[in-house]
Each structure stands twice: as structure tokens, then as C-alpha cells.
């Protein structure tokens, strides 16, 4: 069974998912390896599962979930089949797995059948397949396009770095024509994200040692690939976000957000980066603090600011995150002990493409867009970002956001 599963693994990336029937194609490939009667894909928001697509069976558009199940889905790796069986109120045998990319839980995928339960081999294969499916679904939702680019995986991360340097050079040439620049950046971001998602997805599969035990050096190299992939994917997403902001096509989806869940997820995504430098993250936040906002965009704001704090902090240092209420606002502060920012540069760091001169600028690649995007996303939420810093004494970035009305 494992041999067949491995043979079908690459077929997910060989498919053309541009058409409208992309999700049913995924279901068909799954059914070739793991027989099931019904299949359903749900996206996860803080308090409910939203039906994305299904094959056979009858499902509601939304399923409310309690905080205990939300915590289990976001913060543990335990089996969730029995909990999902209760949520769906079915008597069938079920196997369920999280849709997760770089530590972020996007939703769940469920298979069910009536006659006999799923065995351990089927469960292990299903959990592995959902890692690949997660990267495919993530890409579909953000860019609405998935091209057949898996051959790029063989060329390695060095080609991705060279492609990124080409983007920077092209940006300088086309900056006078804003429309052409946005069109170019959007297209190249789509093309780069597909093979990069393959690299990240396969590195995660290898790190789980499903197909063989790794020696320490192999495990180190695979972790380096994963870290480099996370950094590059973040830069590619920044390029796509800035084109949407400049073309005024950005939209926000307002929901109720538990700020503790949001911050913990961002820390989880960036965990490989701060573990690599042996940086400790401390966190202090009041219980049950909620705000109204776009979950994905506020996640990107925290990702960009905390990512910078990690990037410009020395090894073995500490970064402290705090959140506290101030009248009708929530103030989230991220304090590091890094290289700091001069007063002159503090006025420039939120400008597009600006990168201050510092000793790390030659070793840390960056688009110079992260803080620009963070500021614009916070403005969309009627909030603001401020910074306090001194050279060689670290920085404190504070995000001020309106608190949800009771």
C-alpha cells in the first residue's frame, strides 16, 4: 500500500488545477489510494468549520465548534477523528486530518465509510497526503492559479534565489510604469510560489521520516531547506500583497479574533527561524481578548514585524511580546534586543523598498516591503504602528488596534 501511495504522491503536482473542478480532482486522487464513500474539506475560522467542498454525502455549510476543539485543532497534533465525528453527527467510520502549512492550521479534511474502519496504514498515508494537499490548497486560495512547475524542485533553492534577484533588477527597470510593474510582480509571484510550495511540502514530508530514518546531518540539511523556503515564500507573498495594495484590489474579511490564538500561530510559523538562532520568545497577554479584524492580514502584520525582530536579533537573545488593553484599543508590543534603528531611519522604514544600511543587510535577503505592508494592513483596520528604538539597544514595535465591541 505504501508503494502505491508513493507512486500517487507526485500526481497531485502533475495535475492542472486551474479549472473549477480542482478540489474534486484532489478527491479522485485520494480515492485511488484510500477507498472512501464520502469526503469533505472544511476551512477553519476561530469558532466554526466552513465547508469548502465535498464528494457524496450531505453536509451543512457551517459547523460551530467549541473552544476546546478549537484549541485541540490549533495547538496539538492529536488525532481529531472522534471529535469531528461528533461535530458532523454521523455514525460512519471517519478519519480526519488537519490542513496545515508551516505550522498554521487552515482547516480539516475528512474521509468516511460505513462498512469498516480505516486502518493504521491508511491513516498514516492520509496524514502525509494532507501535507501535500495543504500546500496546494493554500496556493489556490491566495493566487487562484496553480501551474505545473514541479520540475523546479530539482533545481534547488539556489535557482529560487537567482530568480528573486532577477525580480529586484526588473523592478528597477519598470518602476516608472506602475501598471506594468504590478502585472509583472503578480505573475512572477504566482510562478515562484508553486515550486516553492513543493519544496516546503516535500521537506516537511522528509522530516517526518515516513519513508525512512534520517541521520543527524540529513535532518539538519532538511531543516535548512525548510527555513529557507519559509523565508522565500514570505518574500514572494509580500510582493503579491504590495501589488494588490497599489492596485486597490485588496479586500478585508472581518471576523472575531482571539488575539492569543493569533499570536501563538505566528510564533508557531516562525519557530524554525528563532530556534535556529536559539532565540527565546516570551509572551504576556490578558485572557479572552478579542478584536474584530481580518485574521489572515493581521497574521501577516505580526509575521512581518516578528520576522524582522528575529532577523535582526543576535543569537541566544530574547524577544518579548505583550498585549494590553488601553481604553478601546488593544496594544501589541514586540520588543527585541537587536541592532536597533537610528532616529533618521525610523522615519523611512515604512517606505516601500527601503532597507537601512546595517551589518546584516549583506547576509539577510529582504524585499524591503514587509513594514510597508504591515502599516497599510493596520490602517485598513483603523489602527496604527509606532516604533521606539536606539542603535545597539533594540527596538519596540507597537500595533494599536480597536477592540471588538461587546
mmCIF file of C-alpha atoms in Angstrom:
data_model
loop_
_atom_site.group_PDB
_atom_site.id
_atom_site.type_symbol
_atom_site.label_atom_id
_atom_site.label_comp_id
_atom_site.label_asym_id
_atom_site.label_seq_id
_atom_site.Cartn_x
_atom_site.Cartn_y
_atom_site.Cartn_z
ATOM 1 C CA UNK A 1 0.000 0.000 0.000
ATOM 2 C CA UNK A 2 2.865 2.371 0.814
ATOM 3 C CA UNK A 3 4.395 1.725 -2.612
ATOM 4 C CA UNK A 4 1.167 2.721 -4.341
ATOM 5 C CA UNK A 5 0.838 5.777 -2.091
ATOM 6 C CA UNK A 6 4.329 6.937 -3.024
ATOM 7 C CA UNK A 7 3.595 6.447 -6.737
ATOM 8 C CA UNK A 8 0.473 8.624 -6.466
ATOM 9 C CA UNK A 9 2.175 11.363 -4.407
ATOM 10 C CA UNK A 10 3.624 13.182 -7.419
ATOM 11 C CA UNK A 11 0.302 13.004 -9.283
ATOM 12 C CA UNK A 12 -1.038 15.787 -7.069
ATOM 13 C CA UNK A 13 1.580 18.145 -8.512
ATOM 14 C CA UNK A 14 1.178 16.830 -12.070
ATOM 15 C CA UNK A 15 -2.466 17.894 -12.276
ATOM 16 C CA UNK A 16 -3.702 21.120 -13.839
ATOM 17 C CA UNK A 17 -5.675 22.726 -11.010
ATOM 18 C CA UNK A 18 -6.566 25.893 -12.946
ATOM 19 C CA UNK A 19 -10.059 24.652 -13.799
ATOM 20 C CA UNK A 20 -13.059 24.973 -11.495
ATOM 21 C CA UNK A 21 -13.060 21.251 -10.632
ATOM 22 C CA UNK A 22 -9.689 21.398 -8.858
ATOM 23 C CA UNK A 23 -10.938 20.120 -5.471
ATOM 24 C CA UNK A 24 -12.836 17.119 -6.955
ATOM 25 C CA UNK A 25 -9.597 16.184 -8.749
ATOM 26 C CA UNK A 26 -7.866 16.032 -5.373
ATOM 27 C CA UNK A 27 -10.682 13.831 -4.030
ATOM 28 C CA UNK A 28 -10.391 11.483 -7.025
ATOM 29 C CA UNK A 29 -6.651 11.015 -6.484
ATOM 30 C CA UNK A 30 -7.197 10.336 -2.779
ATOM 31 C CA UNK A 31 -9.841 7.707 -3.539
ATOM 32 C CA UNK A 32 -7.368 5.817 -5.757
ATOM 33 C CA UNK A 33 -5.210 5.094 -2.706
ATOM 34 C CA UNK A 34 -7.641 5.185 0.243
ATOM 35 C CA UNK A 35 -11.182 3.908 -0.538
ATOM 36 C CA UNK A 36 -13.918 6.085 0.949
ATOM 37 C CA UNK A 37 -17.597 6.793 0.437
ATOM 38 C CA UNK A 38 -17.721 10.477 1.360
ATOM 39 C CA UNK A 39 -15.097 13.192 1.556
ATOM 40 C CA UNK A 40 -15.385 16.750 2.877
ATOM 41 C CA UNK A 41 -12.963 19.656 3.123
ATOM 42 C CA UNK A 42 -13.556 22.344 5.759
ATOM 43 C CA UNK A 43 -11.739 25.630 6.369
ATOM 44 C CA UNK A 44 -11.195 26.639 9.986
ATOM 45 C CA UNK A 45 -12.025 30.020 11.486
ATOM 46 C CA UNK A 46 -11.755 30.629 15.244
ATOM 47 C CA UNK A 47 -15.217 29.256 16.120
ATOM 48 C CA UNK A 48 -16.518 27.247 13.162
ATOM 49 C CA UNK A 49 -15.731 24.870 10.307
ATOM 50 C CA UNK A 50 -16.801 26.197 6.906
ATOM 51 C CA UNK A 51 -17.485 23.672 4.156
ATOM 52 C CA UNK A 52 -15.231 24.257 1.135
ATOM 53 C CA UNK A 53 -16.084 21.196 -0.970
ATOM 54 C CA UNK A 54 -17.292 17.607 -0.624
ATOM 55 C CA UNK A 55 -17.898 14.393 -2.533
ATOM 56 C CA UNK A 56 -21.114 12.454 -1.827
ATOM 57 C CA UNK A 57 -22.990 12.772 1.438
ATOM 58 C CA UNK A 58 -24.900 15.725 2.881
ATOM 59 C CA UNK A 59 -23.064 18.455 4.789
ATOM 60 C CA UNK A 60 -24.025 21.826 6.226
ATOM 61 C CA UNK A 61 -22.270 24.979 5.037
ATOM 62 C CA UNK A 62 -21.020 25.729 8.579
ATOM 63 C CA UNK A 63 -20.423 23.767 11.785
ATOM 64 C CA UNK A 64 -19.993 25.592 15.078
ATOM 65 C CA UNK A 65 -17.152 24.263 17.255
ATOM 66 C CA UNK A 66 -16.392 24.942 20.910
ATOM 67 C CA UNK A 67 -13.186 26.446 22.286
ATOM 68 C CA UNK A 68 -11.866 23.078 23.435
ATOM 69 C CA UNK A 69 -11.949 21.681 19.903
ATOM 70 C CA UNK A 70 -10.515 24.931 18.540
ATOM 71 C CA UNK A 71 -7.587 24.633 20.936
ATOM 72 C CA UNK A 72 -7.101 20.971 20.023
ATOM 73 C CA UNK A 73 -7.066 21.761 16.306
ATOM 74 C CA UNK A 74 -4.671 24.705 16.589
ATOM 75 C CA UNK A 75 -2.276 23.674 19.326
ATOM 76 C CA UNK A 76 -1.937 19.872 19.347
ATOM 77 C CA UNK A 77 -1.108 17.054 16.956
ATOM 78 C CA UNK A 78 -3.585 14.599 18.474
ATOM 79 C CA UNK A 79 -5.984 12.550 16.357
ATOM 80 C CA UNK A 80 -9.165 14.539 15.725
ATOM 81 C CA UNK A 81 -11.307 11.845 14.067
ATOM 82 C CA UNK A 82 -13.612 11.232 17.047
ATOM 83 C CA UNK A 83 -14.172 14.951 17.670
ATOM 84 C CA UNK A 84 -15.060 15.522 14.014
ATOM 85 C CA UNK A 85 -17.397 12.524 14.105
ATOM 86 C CA UNK A 86 -19.321 14.218 16.939
ATOM 87 C CA UNK A 87 -19.365 17.579 15.156
ATOM 88 C CA UNK A 88 -20.699 16.039 11.932
ATOM 89 C CA UNK A 89 -23.125 13.821 13.905
ATOM 90 C CA UNK A 90 -22.505 10.722 11.827
ATOM 91 C CA UNK A 91 -22.386 7.033 12.661
ATOM 92 C CA UNK A 92 -19.934 6.229 9.854
ATOM 93 C CA UNK A 93 -16.263 5.395 10.341
ATOM 94 C CA UNK A 94 -14.177 8.552 9.956
ATOM 95 C CA UNK A 95 -10.559 9.526 9.543
ATOM 96 C CA UNK A 96 -9.716 13.231 9.735
ATOM 97 C CA UNK A 97 -6.515 15.236 9.370
ATOM 98 C CA UNK A 98 -5.533 18.876 9.661
ATOM 99 C CA UNK A 99 -4.778 21.000 6.583
ATOM 100 C CA UNK A 100 -1.646 22.748 7.778
ATOM 101 C CA UNK A 101 1.080 24.872 6.131
ATOM 102 C CA UNK A 102 4.238 25.792 8.067
ATOM 103 C CA UNK A 103 2.503 25.211 11.393
ATOM 104 C CA UNK A 104 -0.642 27.166 10.503
ATOM 105 C CA UNK A 105 -3.890 25.141 10.579
ATOM 106 C CA UNK A 106 -6.062 26.062 7.572
ATOM 107 C CA UNK A 107 -8.813 23.503 8.080
ATOM 108 C CA UNK A 108 -9.543 19.781 8.114
ATOM 109 C CA UNK A 109 -10.092 17.025 5.567
ATOM 110 C CA UNK A 110 -12.429 14.120 6.460
ATOM 111 C CA UNK A 111 -12.975 10.719 4.848
ATOM 112 C CA UNK A 112 -15.793 8.371 5.870
ATOM 113 C CA UNK A 113 -17.244 4.976 5.003
ATOM 114 C CA UNK A 114 -19.896 2.685 6.518
ATOM 115 C CA UNK A 115 -18.629 -0.908 6.347
ATOM 116 C CA UNK A 116 -15.207 -0.978 8.050
ATOM 117 C CA UNK A 117 -12.853 1.407 9.890
ATOM 118 C CA UNK A 118 -9.695 2.956 8.473
ATOM 119 C CA UNK A 119 -6.565 1.018 9.444
ATOM 120 C CA UNK A 120 -3.289 2.490 10.699
ATOM 121 C CA UNK A 121 -1.593 2.313 7.274
ATOM 122 C CA UNK A 122 -4.441 4.251 5.679
ATOM 123 C CA UNK A 123 -4.334 6.828 8.475
ATOM 124 C CA UNK A 124 -0.562 7.349 8.133
ATOM 125 C CA UNK A 125 -0.808 7.736 4.355
ATOM 126 C CA UNK A 126 -3.780 10.101 4.686
ATOM 127 C CA UNK A 127 -1.880 12.329 7.162
ATOM 128 C CA UNK A 128 1.040 12.502 4.722
ATOM 129 C CA UNK A 129 -1.205 13.318 1.769
ATOM 130 C CA UNK A 130 -2.883 16.171 3.643
ATOM 131 C CA UNK A 131 0.505 17.885 3.983
ATOM 132 C CA UNK A 132 0.811 17.964 0.189
ATOM 133 C CA UNK A 133 -2.857 18.920 -0.266
ATOM 134 C CA UNK A 134 -2.445 21.744 2.279
ATOM 135 C CA UNK A 135 0.230 23.428 0.180
ATOM 136 C CA UNK A 136 -1.878 23.045 -2.974
ATOM 137 C CA UNK A 137 -4.994 24.489 -1.308
ATOM 138 C CA UNK A 138 -3.006 27.364 0.234
ATOM 139 C CA UNK A 139 -1.710 28.326 -3.176
ATOM 140 C CA UNK A 140 -5.129 28.078 -4.864
ATOM 141 C CA UNK A 141 -6.763 30.348 -2.295
ATOM 142 C CA UNK A 142 -4.141 33.085 -2.404
ATOM 143 C CA UNK A 143 -3.326 33.276 -6.095
ATOM 144 C CA UNK A 144 -6.222 31.495 -7.876
ATOM 145 C CA UNK A 145 -3.770 29.755 -10.112
ATOM 146 C CA UNK A 146 -1.550 26.674 -9.908
ATOM 147 C CA UNK A 147 0.872 25.947 -12.750
ATOM 148 C CA UNK A 148 2.754 22.759 -13.429
ATOM 149 C CA UNK A 149 6.196 23.694 -12.155
ATOM 150 C CA UNK A 150 7.352 20.672 -10.160
ATOM 151 C CA UNK A 151 10.497 20.339 -12.278
ATOM 152 C CA UNK A 152 11.805 23.436 -10.486
ATOM 153 C CA UNK A 153 12.098 21.316 -7.335
ATOM 154 C CA UNK A 154 15.071 19.510 -8.877
ATOM 155 C CA UNK A 155 16.961 22.741 -9.446
ATOM 156 C CA UNK A 156 17.008 23.555 -5.738
ATOM 157 C CA UNK A 157 16.809 26.720 -3.708
ATOM 158 C CA UNK A 158 19.727 28.405 -5.448
ATOM 159 C CA UNK A 159 17.634 28.865 -8.585
ATOM 160 C CA UNK A 160 14.917 30.485 -6.455
ATOM 161 C CA UNK A 161 17.442 32.959 -5.042
ATOM 162 C CA UNK A 162 18.634 33.819 -8.557
ATOM 163 C CA UNK A 163 15.050 34.255 -9.720
ATOM 164 C CA UNK A 164 14.397 36.609 -6.799
ATOM 165 C CA UNK A 165 17.473 38.696 -7.662
ATOM 166 C CA UNK A 166 16.129 38.935 -11.218
ATOM 167 C CA UNK A 167 12.849 40.267 -9.825
ATOM 168 C CA UNK A 168 14.670 43.019 -7.950
ATOM 169 C CA UNK A 169 16.530 44.091 -11.100
ATOM 170 C CA UNK A 170 13.354 44.060 -13.158
ATOM 171 C CA UNK A 171 11.553 46.156 -10.543
ATOM 172 C CA UNK A 172 14.062 48.976 -11.021
ATOM 173 C CA UNK A 173 13.523 48.966 -14.784
ATOM 174 C CA UNK A 174 9.729 49.047 -14.739
ATOM 175 C CA UNK A 175 9.130 51.292 -11.721
ATOM 176 C CA UNK A 176 8.093 54.258 -13.979
ATOM 177 C CA UNK A 177 5.105 52.330 -15.257
ATOM 178 C CA UNK A 178 3.016 51.327 -12.204
ATOM 179 C CA UNK A 179 0.517 49.200 -14.081
ATOM 180 C CA UNK A 180 3.187 47.179 -15.862
ATOM 181 C CA UNK A 181 5.113 46.730 -12.622
ATOM 182 C CA UNK A 182 2.076 45.361 -10.766
ATOM 183 C CA UNK A 183 1.236 42.989 -13.605
ATOM 184 C CA UNK A 184 4.791 41.660 -13.749
ATOM 185 C CA UNK A 185 5.146 41.201 -9.993
ATOM 186 C CA UNK A 186 1.825 39.390 -9.660
ATOM 187 C CA UNK A 187 2.669 36.928 -12.436
ATOM 188 C CA UNK A 188 6.181 36.173 -11.257
ATOM 189 C CA UNK A 189 4.937 35.681 -7.684
ATOM 190 C CA UNK A 190 2.482 33.049 -8.865
ATOM 191 C CA UNK A 191 5.151 31.257 -10.877
ATOM 192 C CA UNK A 192 7.637 31.196 -7.991
ATOM 193 C CA UNK A 193 5.191 30.169 -5.290
ATOM 194 C CA UNK A 194 4.188 26.882 -6.947
ATOM 195 C CA UNK A 195 7.626 25.198 -6.992
ATOM 196 C CA UNK A 196 8.497 26.749 -3.637
ATOM 197 C CA UNK A 197 5.411 25.199 -2.049
ATOM 198 C CA UNK A 198 6.598 21.871 -3.470
ATOM 199 C CA UNK A 199 9.999 22.339 -1.832
ATOM 200 C CA UNK A 200 8.455 23.193 1.550
ATOM 201 C CA UNK A 201 5.894 20.382 1.326
ATOM 202 C CA UNK A 202 8.397 17.671 0.431
ATOM 203 C CA UNK A 203 10.881 18.872 3.073
ATOM 204 C CA UNK A 204 8.121 18.553 5.716
ATOM 205 C CA UNK A 205 7.330 15.031 4.494
ATOM 206 C CA UNK A 206 11.005 14.032 4.673
ATOM 207 C CA UNK A 207 11.370 15.499 8.163
ATOM 208 C CA UNK A 208 8.553 13.206 9.387
ATOM 209 C CA UNK A 209 10.722 10.190 8.390
ATOM 210 C CA UNK A 210 7.716 8.329 6.969
ATOM 211 C CA UNK A 211 9.829 6.698 4.272
ATOM 212 C CA UNK A 212 12.983 6.069 6.290
ATOM 213 C CA UNK A 213 15.002 7.260 9.271
ATOM 214 C CA UNK A 214 17.300 10.261 8.790
ATOM 215 C CA UNK A 215 20.773 10.679 10.191
ATOM 216 C CA UNK A 216 21.587 13.929 12.088
ATOM 217 C CA UNK A 217 23.265 15.609 9.116
ATOM 218 C CA UNK A 218 20.336 14.818 6.789
ATOM 219 C CA UNK A 219 17.895 16.162 9.369
ATOM 220 C CA UNK A 220 19.949 19.381 9.644
ATOM 221 C CA UNK A 221 20.020 19.884 5.878
ATOM 222 C CA UNK A 222 16.265 19.287 5.525
ATOM 223 C CA UNK A 223 15.575 21.836 8.289
ATOM 224 C CA UNK A 224 17.810 24.360 6.460
ATOM 225 C CA UNK A 225 15.795 23.795 3.273
ATOM 226 C CA UNK A 226 12.541 24.318 5.176
ATOM 227 C CA UNK A 227 13.769 27.549 6.829
ATOM 228 C CA UNK A 228 14.993 28.955 3.514
ATOM 229 C CA UNK A 229 11.673 28.042 1.919
ATOM 230 C CA UNK A 230 9.667 29.820 4.628
ATOM 231 C CA UNK A 231 11.757 32.976 4.181
ATOM 232 C CA UNK A 232 11.458 32.974 0.411
ATOM 233 C CA UNK A 233 7.725 32.244 0.482
ATOM 234 C CA UNK A 234 7.263 35.182 2.860
ATOM 235 C CA UNK A 235 9.065 37.492 0.424
ATOM 236 C CA UNK A 236 7.020 36.244 -2.527
ATOM 237 C CA UNK A 237 3.788 36.830 -0.586
ATOM 238 C CA UNK A 238 4.978 40.353 0.245
ATOM 239 C CA UNK A 239 5.457 41.099 -3.460
ATOM 240 C CA UNK A 240 1.934 39.887 -4.218
ATOM 241 C CA UNK A 241 0.433 41.847 -1.295
ATOM 242 C CA UNK A 242 2.043 45.131 -2.348
ATOM 243 C CA UNK A 243 0.681 44.807 -5.902
ATOM 244 C CA UNK A 244 -2.829 44.302 -4.516
ATOM 245 C CA UNK A 245 -2.460 47.307 -2.217
ATOM 246 C CA UNK A 246 -1.239 49.545 -5.022
ATOM 247 C CA UNK A 247 -3.942 48.414 -7.448
ATOM 248 C CA UNK A 248 -6.584 48.924 -4.692
ATOM 249 C CA UNK A 249 -7.850 45.344 -5.104
ATOM 250 C CA UNK A 250 -7.179 44.336 -1.506
ATOM 251 C CA UNK A 251 -10.225 43.209 0.472
ATOM 252 C CA UNK A 252 -10.645 42.510 4.179
ATOM 253 C CA UNK A 253 -12.776 39.784 5.736
ATOM 254 C CA UNK A 254 -13.817 40.838 9.249
ATOM 255 C CA UNK A 255 -14.261 38.135 11.916
ATOM 256 C CA UNK A 256 -13.905 37.916 15.705
ATOM 257 C CA UNK A 257 -10.287 37.089 16.549
ATOM 258 C CA UNK A 258 -8.838 35.643 19.736
ATOM 259 C CA UNK A 259 -5.549 37.537 19.947
ATOM 260 C CA UNK A 260 -3.844 34.755 21.925
ATOM 261 C CA UNK A 261 -4.590 32.223 19.195
ATOM 262 C CA UNK A 262 -3.375 34.659 16.537
ATOM 263 C CA UNK A 263 -0.041 35.391 18.235
ATOM 264 C CA UNK A 264 0.595 31.736 19.073
ATOM 265 C CA UNK A 265 0.046 30.769 15.428
ATOM 266 C CA UNK A 266 2.516 33.361 14.169
ATOM 267 C CA UNK A 267 5.099 32.155 16.686
ATOM 268 C CA UNK A 268 4.485 28.587 15.530
ATOM 269 C CA UNK A 269 5.079 29.521 11.878
ATOM 270 C CA UNK A 270 8.343 31.294 12.730
ATOM 271 C CA UNK A 271 9.535 28.655 15.199
ATOM 272 C CA UNK A 272 12.159 27.135 12.830
ATOM 273 C CA UNK A 273 13.702 30.594 12.355
ATOM 274 C CA UNK A 274 14.070 31.568 16.018
ATOM 275 C CA UNK A 275 15.052 28.040 17.057
ATOM 276 C CA UNK A 276 17.876 28.207 14.510
ATOM 277 C CA UNK A 277 19.296 31.251 16.368
ATOM 278 C CA UNK A 278 18.387 29.896 19.822
ATOM 279 C CA UNK A 279 16.179 32.951 20.444
ATOM 280 C CA UNK A 280 13.604 32.739 23.240
ATOM 281 C CA UNK A 281 10.100 34.188 22.668
ATOM 282 C CA UNK A 282 8.171 35.277 25.776
ATOM 283 C CA UNK A 283 4.502 36.237 25.642
ATOM 284 C CA UNK A 284 2.157 38.087 28.016
ATOM 285 C CA UNK A 285 -1.488 38.659 27.056
ATOM 286 C CA UNK A 286 -4.746 39.118 29.036
ATOM 287 C CA UNK A 287 -7.202 36.229 28.922
ATOM 288 C CA UNK A 288 -10.046 36.182 26.362
ATOM 289 C CA UNK A 289 -9.027 39.292 24.478
ATOM 290 C CA UNK A 290 -10.884 39.584 21.165
ATOM 291 C CA UNK A 291 -10.739 42.091 18.339
ATOM 292 C CA UNK A 292 -12.592 42.493 15.063
ATOM 293 C CA UNK A 293 -10.373 42.143 12.026
ATOM 294 C CA UNK A 294 -9.116 40.170 9.059
ATOM 295 C CA UNK A 295 -7.388 37.122 10.534
ATOM 296 C CA UNK A 296 -5.023 36.478 7.595
ATOM 297 C CA UNK A 297 -3.924 40.110 7.226
ATOM 298 C CA UNK A 298 -3.293 40.649 10.940
ATOM 299 C CA UNK A 299 -1.376 37.381 10.934
ATOM 300 C CA UNK A 300 0.759 38.819 8.120
ATOM 301 C CA UNK A 301 1.337 42.032 10.131
ATOM 302 C CA UNK A 302 2.648 40.089 13.129
ATOM 303 C CA UNK A 303 4.603 37.732 10.854
ATOM 304 C CA UNK A 304 6.418 40.669 9.225
ATOM 305 C CA UNK A 305 7.260 42.512 12.456
ATOM 306 C CA UNK A 306 8.219 39.441 14.494
ATOM 307 C CA UNK A 307 10.151 38.100 11.494
ATOM 308 C CA UNK A 308 12.207 41.310 11.417
ATOM 309 C CA UNK A 309 12.819 41.078 15.167
ATOM 310 C CA UNK A 310 14.167 37.546 14.736
ATOM 311 C CA UNK A 311 16.217 38.512 11.669
ATOM 312 C CA UNK A 312 17.990 41.441 13.332
ATOM 313 C CA UNK A 313 18.401 39.969 16.837
ATOM 314 C CA UNK A 314 21.632 38.267 17.933
ATOM 315 C CA UNK A 315 21.697 34.531 18.732
ATOM 316 C CA UNK A 316 20.759 33.497 22.294
ATOM 317 C CA UNK A 317 18.726 36.664 22.878
ATOM 318 C CA UNK A 318 15.087 37.176 23.944
ATOM 319 C CA UNK A 319 12.105 38.727 22.165
ATOM 320 C CA UNK A 320 9.137 39.733 24.332
ATOM 321 C CA UNK A 321 5.570 40.018 23.012
ATOM 322 C CA UNK A 322 2.945 41.720 25.154
ATOM 323 C CA UNK A 323 -0.676 42.694 24.609
ATOM 324 C CA UNK A 324 -2.672 45.002 26.862
ATOM 325 C CA UNK A 325 -5.915 46.943 26.702
ATOM 326 C CA UNK A 326 -5.767 50.724 26.618
ATOM 327 C CA UNK A 327 -9.266 52.274 26.620
ATOM 328 C CA UNK A 328 -10.982 50.965 23.460
ATOM 329 C CA UNK A 329 -7.763 49.731 21.868
ATOM 330 C CA UNK A 330 -5.512 46.725 22.141
ATOM 331 C CA UNK A 331 -1.785 47.466 22.009
ATOM 332 C CA UNK A 332 0.503 44.634 20.914
ATOM 333 C CA UNK A 333 4.199 45.298 21.501
ATOM 334 C CA UNK A 334 7.138 43.306 20.118
ATOM 335 C CA UNK A 335 10.406 44.117 21.881
ATOM 336 C CA UNK A 336 13.799 42.796 20.735
ATOM 337 C CA UNK A 337 17.423 43.272 21.772
ATOM 338 C CA UNK A 338 18.707 43.594 18.219
ATOM 339 C CA UNK A 339 20.781 46.110 16.299
ATOM 340 C CA UNK A 340 18.269 48.944 16.719
ATOM 341 C CA UNK A 341 17.217 51.698 14.310
ATOM 342 C CA UNK A 342 18.570 55.244 14.184
ATOM 343 C CA UNK A 343 16.133 58.155 14.560
ATOM 344 C CA UNK A 344 16.768 59.160 10.948
ATOM 345 C CA UNK A 345 15.913 55.691 9.647
ATOM 346 C CA UNK A 346 12.825 55.406 11.862
ATOM 347 C CA UNK A 347 11.149 57.928 9.559
ATOM 348 C CA UNK A 348 11.960 55.832 6.469
ATOM 349 C CA UNK A 349 11.498 52.185 7.423
ATOM 350 C CA UNK A 350 7.797 52.116 6.475
ATOM 351 C CA UNK A 351 8.538 53.345 2.946
ATOM 352 C CA UNK A 352 8.371 50.860 0.075
ATOM 353 C CA UNK A 353 11.657 49.132 -0.864
ATOM 354 C CA UNK A 354 13.618 50.975 1.854
ATOM 355 C CA UNK A 355 16.360 48.953 3.563
ATOM 356 C CA UNK A 356 18.570 50.588 6.174
ATOM 357 C CA UNK A 357 22.306 50.035 5.999
ATOM 358 C CA UNK A 358 23.396 47.615 8.717
ATOM 359 C CA UNK A 359 25.872 44.750 9.178
ATOM 360 C CA UNK A 360 23.136 42.177 8.493
ATOM 361 C CA UNK A 361 21.966 43.690 5.202
ATOM 362 C CA UNK A 362 24.617 41.773 3.280
ATOM 363 C CA UNK A 363 23.628 38.407 4.736
ATOM 364 C CA UNK A 364 19.837 38.704 5.177
ATOM 365 C CA UNK A 365 17.822 38.897 1.928
ATOM 366 C CA UNK A 366 14.712 41.096 2.042
ATOM 367 C CA UNK A 367 12.226 42.760 -0.287
ATOM 368 C CA UNK A 368 12.031 45.949 1.781
ATOM 369 C CA UNK A 369 8.214 45.593 1.685
ATOM 370 C CA UNK A 370 7.338 43.912 4.991
ATOM 371 C CA UNK A 371 6.861 47.032 7.148
ATOM 372 C CA UNK A 372 5.098 48.881 4.318
ATOM 373 C CA UNK A 373 2.541 46.088 4.043
ATOM 374 C CA UNK A 374 2.185 45.846 7.828
ATOM 375 C CA UNK A 375 1.454 49.580 8.107
ATOM 376 C CA UNK A 376 -1.123 49.505 5.290
ATOM 377 C CA UNK A 377 -2.894 46.421 6.691
ATOM 378 C CA UNK A 378 -3.111 48.041 10.134
ATOM 379 C CA UNK A 379 -4.512 51.238 8.555
ATOM 380 C CA UNK A 380 -7.234 49.109 6.929
ATOM 381 C CA UNK A 381 -8.229 48.147 10.492
ATOM 382 C CA UNK A 382 -8.289 51.812 11.629
ATOM 383 C CA UNK A 383 -5.176 51.259 13.736
ATOM 384 C CA UNK A 384 -1.557 52.406 13.709
ATOM 385 C CA UNK A 385 2.022 51.149 14.142
ATOM 386 C CA UNK A 386 4.694 53.041 16.068
ATOM 387 C CA UNK A 387 8.361 52.290 16.786
ATOM 388 C CA UNK A 388 10.786 53.186 19.572
ATOM 389 C CA UNK A 389 14.432 52.274 19.065
ATOM 390 C CA UNK A 390 18.062 53.113 19.688
ATOM 391 C CA UNK A 391 21.089 51.828 17.846
ATOM 392 C CA UNK A 392 22.569 48.715 19.504
ATOM 393 C CA UNK A 393 19.789 48.764 22.141
ATOM 394 C CA UNK A 394 16.967 47.021 20.313
ATOM 395 C CA UNK A 395 13.525 48.104 19.115
ATOM 396 C CA UNK A 396 9.907 48.104 20.265
ATOM 397 C CA UNK A 397 7.182 47.991 17.608
ATOM 398 C CA UNK A 398 3.666 48.687 18.906
ATOM 399 C CA UNK A 399 0.492 47.801 16.970
ATOM 400 C CA UNK A 400 -2.624 49.648 18.110
ATOM 401 C CA UNK A 401 -5.957 48.037 17.087
ATOM 402 C CA UNK A 402 -9.593 48.732 18.021
ATOM 403 C CA UNK A 403 -11.081 46.194 20.455
ATOM 404 C CA UNK A 404 -14.244 44.380 19.391
ATOM 405 C CA UNK A 405 -17.397 45.943 20.812
ATOM 406 C CA UNK A 406 -19.336 43.719 23.242
#
